[in-house]
PDB file of C-alpha atoms in Angstrom:
ATOM      1  CA  MET K   1     -17.462  -0.483   0.883  1.00 37.00           C
ATOM      2  CA  GLN K   2     -18.008   0.333   4.467  1.00 40.00           C
ATOM      3  CA  ALA K   3     -16.795   3.247   6.542  1.00 41.00           C
ATOM      4  CA  ALA K   4     -16.222   2.892  10.220  1.00 43.00           C
ATOM      5  CA  ALA K   5     -18.483   4.694  12.647  1.00 40.00           C
ATOM      6  CA  GLU K   6     -18.001   8.458  12.765  1.00 43.00           C
ATOM      7  CA  GLY K   7     -15.637   8.336   9.809  1.00 49.00           C
ATOM      8  CA  LEU K   8     -12.652   7.148  11.820  1.00 51.00           C
ATOM      9  CA  SER K   9     -10.814   3.983  10.987  1.00 56.00           C
ATOM     10  CA  PRO K  10     -10.269   1.213  13.458  1.00 57.00           C
ATOM     11  CA  ASN K  11      -6.695   1.233  14.812  1.00 65.00           C
ATOM     12  CA  SER K  12      -6.118   4.783  13.567  1.00 74.00           C
ATOM     13  CA  ASP K  13      -7.021   8.351  14.383  1.00 80.00           C
ATOM     14  CA  LEU K  14      -7.108   9.304  10.696  1.00 87.00           C
ATOM     15  CA  PRO K  15     -10.449   9.845   8.965  1.00 90.00           C
ATOM     16  CA  GLN K  16     -11.273   7.119   6.490  1.00 91.00           C
ATOM     17  CA  MET K  17     -11.944   8.024   2.860  1.00 93.00           C
ATOM     18  CA  ILE K  18     -12.391   4.660   1.120  1.00 94.00           C
ATOM     19  CA  HIS K  19     -12.606   1.049   2.199  1.00 95.00           C
ATOM     20  CA  LEU K  20     -12.631  -1.836  -0.296  1.00 95.00           C
ATOM     21  CA  ASP K  21     -13.056  -5.536   0.477  1.00 95.00           C
ATOM     22  CA  LEU K  22     -12.056  -8.236  -2.006  1.00 94.00           C
ATOM     23  CA  ASP K  23     -11.561 -11.968  -1.902  1.00 96.00           C
ATOM     24  CA  ILE K  24      -7.782 -12.545  -2.165  1.00 95.00           C
ATOM     25  CA  LYS K  25      -8.266 -15.303  -4.744  1.00 95.00           C
ATOM     26  CA  ASP K  26     -10.410 -13.048  -6.931  1.00 94.00           C
ATOM     27  CA  PHE K  27      -7.896 -10.210  -6.586  1.00 94.00           C
ATOM     28  CA  CYS K  28      -4.972 -12.478  -7.491  1.00 94.00           C
ATOM     29  CA  SER K  29      -6.766 -14.155 -10.390  1.00 94.00           C
ATOM     30  CA  ASP K  30      -5.607 -11.419 -12.780  1.00 91.00           C
ATOM     31  CA  TRP K  31      -2.515  -9.190 -12.653  1.00 87.00           C
ATOM     32  CA  THR K  32      -4.460  -6.238 -14.082  1.00 91.00           C
ATOM     33  CA  HIS K  33      -6.542  -5.994 -10.901  1.00 90.00           C
ATOM     34  CA  CYS K  34      -3.584  -4.172  -9.267  1.00 91.00           C
ATOM     35  CA  ASP K  35      -3.559  -1.475 -11.917  1.00 93.00           C
ATOM     36  CA  LEU K  36      -7.337  -1.124 -12.150  1.00 94.00           C
ATOM     37  CA  MET K  37      -7.761  -0.861  -8.388  1.00 95.00           C
ATOM     38  CA  SER K  38      -4.888   1.595  -7.892  1.00 96.00           C
ATOM     39  CA  GLY K  39      -6.126   3.798 -10.744  1.00 96.00           C
ATOM     40  CA  TYR K  40      -9.684   3.823  -9.404  1.00 95.00           C
ATOM     41  CA  VAL K  41      -8.677   4.657  -5.842  1.00 96.00           C
ATOM     42  CA  ALA K  42      -6.190   7.317  -6.990  1.00 96.00           C
ATOM     43  CA  ARG K  43      -8.832   9.132  -9.024  1.00 95.00           C
ATOM     44  CA  MET K  44     -11.273   9.000  -6.093  1.00 94.00           C
ATOM     45  CA  VAL K  45      -8.842  10.580  -3.600  1.00 94.00           C
ATOM     46  CA  SER K  46      -7.192  13.155  -5.883  1.00 94.00           C
ATOM     47  CA  HIS K  47     -10.076  15.488  -6.665  1.00 88.00           C
ATOM     48  CA  ASN K  48      -9.210  18.079  -3.990  1.00 88.00           C
ATOM     49  CA  ARG K  49      -5.416  18.144  -4.324  1.00 91.00           C
ATOM     50  CA  LEU K  50      -3.491  21.159  -5.615  1.00 90.00           C
ATOM     51  CA  ASP K  51      -2.419  19.338  -8.794  1.00 92.00           C
ATOM     52  CA  SER K  52      -4.940  16.520  -8.953  1.00 93.00           C
ATOM     53  CA  LEU K  53      -3.453  14.912 -12.087  1.00 94.00           C
ATOM     54  CA  LEU K  54       0.077  14.752 -10.652  1.00 94.00           C
ATOM     55  CA  PHE K  55      -1.237  13.588  -7.287  1.00 95.00           C
ATOM     56  CA  SER K  56      -3.358  10.896  -8.946  1.00 96.00           C
ATOM     57  CA  ASN K  57      -0.380   9.592 -10.936  1.00 96.00           C
ATOM     58  CA  LEU K  58       1.873   9.455  -7.872  1.00 96.00           C
ATOM     59  CA  TYR K  59      -0.824   7.926  -5.699  1.00 96.00           C
ATOM     60  CA  SER K  60      -1.704   5.315  -8.305  1.00 97.00           C
ATOM     61  CA  SER K  61       1.954   4.305  -8.675  1.00 96.00           C
ATOM     62  CA  ALA K  62       2.474   4.037  -4.922  1.00 96.00           C
ATOM     63  CA  LEU K  63      -0.708   2.034  -4.330  1.00 97.00           C
ATOM     64  CA  ASN K  64       0.100  -0.179  -7.306  1.00 95.00           C
ATOM     65  CA  GLU K  65       3.460  -1.082  -5.714  1.00 94.00           C
ATOM     66  CA  LEU K  66       1.717  -2.085  -2.494  1.00 95.00           C
ATOM     67  CA  LEU K  67      -0.908  -4.124  -4.327  1.00 95.00           C
ATOM     68  CA  GLU K  68       1.756  -5.829  -6.445  1.00 93.00           C
ATOM     69  CA  ALA K  69       3.587  -6.850  -3.278  1.00 92.00           C
ATOM     70  CA  VAL K  70       0.368  -8.409  -1.968  1.00 94.00           C
ATOM     71  CA  TYR K  71      -0.306 -10.006  -5.366  1.00 93.00           C
ATOM     72  CA  ARG K  72       3.122 -11.689  -5.247  1.00 90.00           C
ATOM     73  CA  THR K  73       3.173 -12.660  -1.561  1.00 89.00           C
ATOM     74  CA  HIS K  74       0.031 -13.453   0.431  1.00 90.00           C
ATOM     75  CA  GLY K  75      -1.748 -16.229   2.276  1.00 89.00           C
ATOM     76  CA  GLU K  76      -3.914 -18.884   0.668  1.00 90.00           C
ATOM     77  CA  SER K  77      -7.449 -17.610   1.219  1.00 92.00           C
ATOM     78  CA  GLY K  78      -9.384 -14.857   2.912  1.00 94.00           C
ATOM     79  CA  LYS K  79     -10.230 -11.229   2.473  1.00 96.00           C
ATOM     80  CA  LEU K  80      -8.058  -8.398   1.187  1.00 96.00           C
ATOM     81  CA  GLU K  81      -9.097  -5.054   2.639  1.00 96.00           C
ATOM     82  CA  CYS K  82      -7.836  -1.748   1.329  1.00 96.00           C
ATOM     83  CA  ALA K  83      -8.463   1.313   3.496  1.00 96.00           C
ATOM     84  CA  VAL K  84      -7.478   4.826   2.478  1.00 96.00           C
ATOM     85  CA  GLN K  85      -7.199   7.487   5.168  1.00 95.00           C
ATOM     86  CA  ARG K  86      -6.147  11.133   5.099  1.00 94.00           C
ATOM     87  CA  LYS K  87      -5.342  13.931   7.463  1.00 92.00           C
ATOM     88  CA  GLY K  88      -3.857  17.072   5.938  1.00 90.00           C
ATOM     89  CA  ARG K  89      -0.921  16.138   3.717  1.00 91.00           C
ATOM     90  CA  LEU K  90      -0.657  12.615   5.132  1.00 94.00           C
ATOM     91  CA  ASP K  91      -2.261   9.794   3.198  1.00 95.00           C
ATOM     92  CA  ARG K  92      -2.331   6.360   4.787  1.00 96.00           C
ATOM     93  CA  ILE K  93      -2.985   3.162   2.869  1.00 97.00           C
ATOM     94  CA  VAL K  94      -3.803   0.117   4.976  1.00 97.00           C
ATOM     95  CA  LEU K  95      -3.856  -3.288   3.299  1.00 97.00           C
ATOM     96  CA  THR K  96      -5.056  -6.186   5.445  1.00 97.00           C
ATOM     97  CA  PHE K  97      -4.753  -9.642   3.932  1.00 96.00           C
ATOM     98  CA  PRO K  98      -4.273 -13.320   4.750  1.00 96.00           C
ATOM     99  CA  ALA K  99      -0.725 -14.267   5.716  1.00 95.00           C
ATOM    100  CA  ASP K 100       0.852 -17.162   7.526  1.00 94.00           C
ATOM    101  CA  ASP K 101       3.910 -16.673   9.758  1.00 94.00           C
ATOM    102  CA  ALA K 102       6.341 -17.185   6.857  1.00 93.00           C
ATOM    103  CA  THR K 103       4.575 -14.547   4.741  1.00 93.00           C
ATOM    104  CA  PHE K 104       4.519 -12.121   7.660  1.00 95.00           C
ATOM    105  CA  GLY K 105       8.263 -12.701   8.112  1.00 94.00           C
ATOM    106  CA  ILE K 106       8.910 -11.841   4.452  1.00 92.00           C
ATOM    107  CA  TYR K 107       7.178  -8.478   4.879  1.00 94.00           C
ATOM    108  CA  ARG K 108       8.822  -7.757   8.233  1.00 94.00           C
ATOM    109  CA  ASP K 109      12.252  -8.419   6.694  1.00 93.00           C
ATOM    110  CA  ALA K 110      11.436  -6.303   3.632  1.00 91.00           C
ATOM    111  CA  ILE K 111      10.302  -3.377   5.776  1.00 93.00           C
ATOM    112  CA  ASP K 112      13.415  -3.666   7.927  1.00 92.00           C
ATOM    113  CA  LYS K 113      15.494  -3.401   4.728  1.00 90.00           C
ATOM    114  CA  ALA K 114      13.423  -0.488   3.443  1.00 89.00           C
ATOM    115  CA  GLY K 115      13.903   1.443   6.671  1.00 88.00           C
ATOM    116  CA  GLY K 116      17.654   0.868   6.835  1.00 88.00           C
ATOM    117  CA  GLU K 117      20.455   3.284   5.972  1.00 91.00           C
ATOM    118  CA  ASN K 118      21.371   1.342   2.821  1.00 93.00           C
ATOM    119  CA  ALA K 119      17.808   1.126   1.460  1.00 91.00           C
ATOM    120  CA  GLU K 120      18.731   2.885  -1.790  1.00 93.00           C
ATOM    121  CA  ALA K 121      21.613   0.493  -2.509  1.00 93.00           C
ATOM    122  CA  LEU K 122      19.373  -2.500  -1.713  1.00 92.00           C
ATOM    123  CA  TYR K 123      16.663  -1.071  -3.953  1.00 91.00           C
ATOM    124  CA  LEU K 124      19.037  -0.687  -6.916  1.00 92.00           C
ATOM    125  CA  GLU K 125      20.426  -4.174  -6.323  1.00 91.00           C
ATOM    126  CA  ALA K 126      16.912  -5.676  -6.256  1.00 88.00           C
ATOM    127  CA  LEU K 127      15.812  -3.611  -9.266  1.00 89.00           C
ATOM    128  CA  PHE K 128      18.574  -4.943 -11.507  1.00 91.00           C
ATOM    129  CA  ALA K 129      18.683  -8.491 -10.134  1.00 88.00           C
ATOM    130  CA  ASP K 130      17.893 -11.450 -12.366  1.00 89.00           C
ATOM    131  CA  GLY K 131      14.809 -13.471 -11.643  1.00 84.00           C
ATOM    132  CA  GLU K 132      11.353 -12.801 -10.310  1.00 80.00           C
ATOM    133  CA  PRO K 133      11.173  -9.828  -7.905  1.00 77.00           C
ATOM    134  CA  ASP K 134       9.949 -10.483  -4.384  1.00 74.00           C
ATOM    135  CA  ALA K 135       7.834  -8.334  -2.071  1.00 73.00           C
ATOM    136  CA  SER K 136      10.812  -6.239  -1.011  1.00 84.00           C
ATOM    137  CA  LEU K 137      11.328  -4.548  -4.407  1.00 89.00           C
ATOM    138  CA  GLY K 138       8.083  -2.566  -4.359  1.00 90.00           C
ATOM    139  CA  LEU K 139       8.426  -1.723  -0.679  1.00 92.00           C
ATOM    140  CA  LEU K 140      12.002  -0.518  -1.179  1.00 92.00           C
ATOM    141  CA  GLU K 141      10.841   1.619  -4.106  1.00 93.00           C
ATOM    142  CA  LEU K 142       8.123   3.203  -1.971  1.00 93.00           C
ATOM    143  CA  CYS K 143      10.623   4.159   0.725  1.00 93.00           C
ATOM    144  CA  VAL K 144      13.391   5.350  -1.605  1.00 93.00           C
ATOM    145  CA  ASP K 145      11.394   7.099  -4.351  1.00 93.00           C
ATOM    146  CA  TYR K 146       8.246   8.172  -2.486  1.00 93.00           C
ATOM    147  CA  GLY K 147       9.561   8.705   1.047  1.00 93.00           C
ATOM    148  CA  ALA K 148       6.968   6.273   2.392  1.00 94.00           C
ATOM    149  CA  ARG K 149       7.010   5.114   5.987  1.00 95.00           C
ATOM    150  CA  LEU K 150       5.967   1.481   6.195  1.00 95.00           C
ATOM    151  CA  ALA K 151       4.812  -0.720   9.036  1.00 95.00           C
ATOM    152  CA  VAL K 152       3.492  -4.237   9.351  1.00 95.00           C
ATOM    153  CA  GLU K 153       1.557  -5.900  12.140  1.00 95.00           C
ATOM    154  CA  ARG K 154      -0.364  -9.053  12.903  1.00 95.00           C
ATOM    155  CA  CYS K 155      -4.142  -8.840  13.265  1.00 94.00           C
ATOM    156  CA  GLU K 156      -6.132 -10.728  15.873  1.00 91.00           C
ATOM    157  CA  ASP K 157      -7.749 -12.838  13.135  1.00 92.00           C
ATOM    158  CA  GLY K 158      -4.367 -14.103  11.876  1.00 91.00           C
ATOM    159  CA  ARG K 159      -4.173 -11.781   8.871  1.00 95.00           C
ATOM    160  CA  MET K 160      -1.507  -9.114   8.546  1.00 96.00           C
ATOM    161  CA  ARG K 161      -1.786  -5.372   8.116  1.00 96.00           C
ATOM    162  CA  LEU K 162       0.606  -3.466   5.860  1.00 96.00           C
ATOM    163  CA  VAL K 163       0.522   0.289   6.486  1.00 96.00           C
ATOM    164  CA  ALA K 164       2.061   2.917   4.206  1.00 96.00           C
ATOM    165  CA  ASP K 165       2.172   6.595   5.175  1.00 96.00           C
ATOM    166  CA  LEU K 166       2.731   8.916   2.230  1.00 95.00           C
ATOM    167  CA  ALA K 167       3.111  12.688   1.889  1.00 93.00           C
ATOM    168  CA  LEU K 168       2.889  13.150  -1.871  1.00 91.00           C
ATOM    169  CA  GLU K 169       2.005  16.835  -1.919  1.00 86.00           C
ATOM    170  CA  GLU K 170       4.001  19.854  -0.794  1.00 77.00           C
ATOM    171  CA  GLU K 171       2.672  22.163   1.916  1.00 70.00           C
ATOM    172  CA  LYS K 172       0.252  24.862   0.715  1.00 63.00           C
ATOM    173  CA  GLU K 173       1.703  28.347   0.725  1.00 53.00           C
TER     174      GLU K 173
END
């Protein structure tokens, strides 16, 4: 783990809380890595929330959806980075991982669907479809059920960055 200088994350003005680096092949060698990693990170970032147990459960589920998308659709080799940032009620998860142009296109299309007016209908259609789910199912779920705002961008090193902004906790009274 490594935090950026002065606690700020590169490409963001949000303070960084956690940064994990993994080899994508190691991460994808076992499905349970998604659950273990999301549970660990959720417990680490939930200690100071109003209802830490509820927050941890929601956070773990949301992060697990993002990690499952990466598990299903990613490039051949390289590093998976997971950065967790927070400012007030906003939590940002940034996953940076290897992706060729075709993989990047899959995510860009999925995020376009998730941000559209018919995202809920597309989510239900994907949820009950036959066959193996693709990357769009988890991303649609995050937008519809968690109110996530998603973005994707290309990195200078050829990897892609998937960004999820979440507000899982109500305002304090």
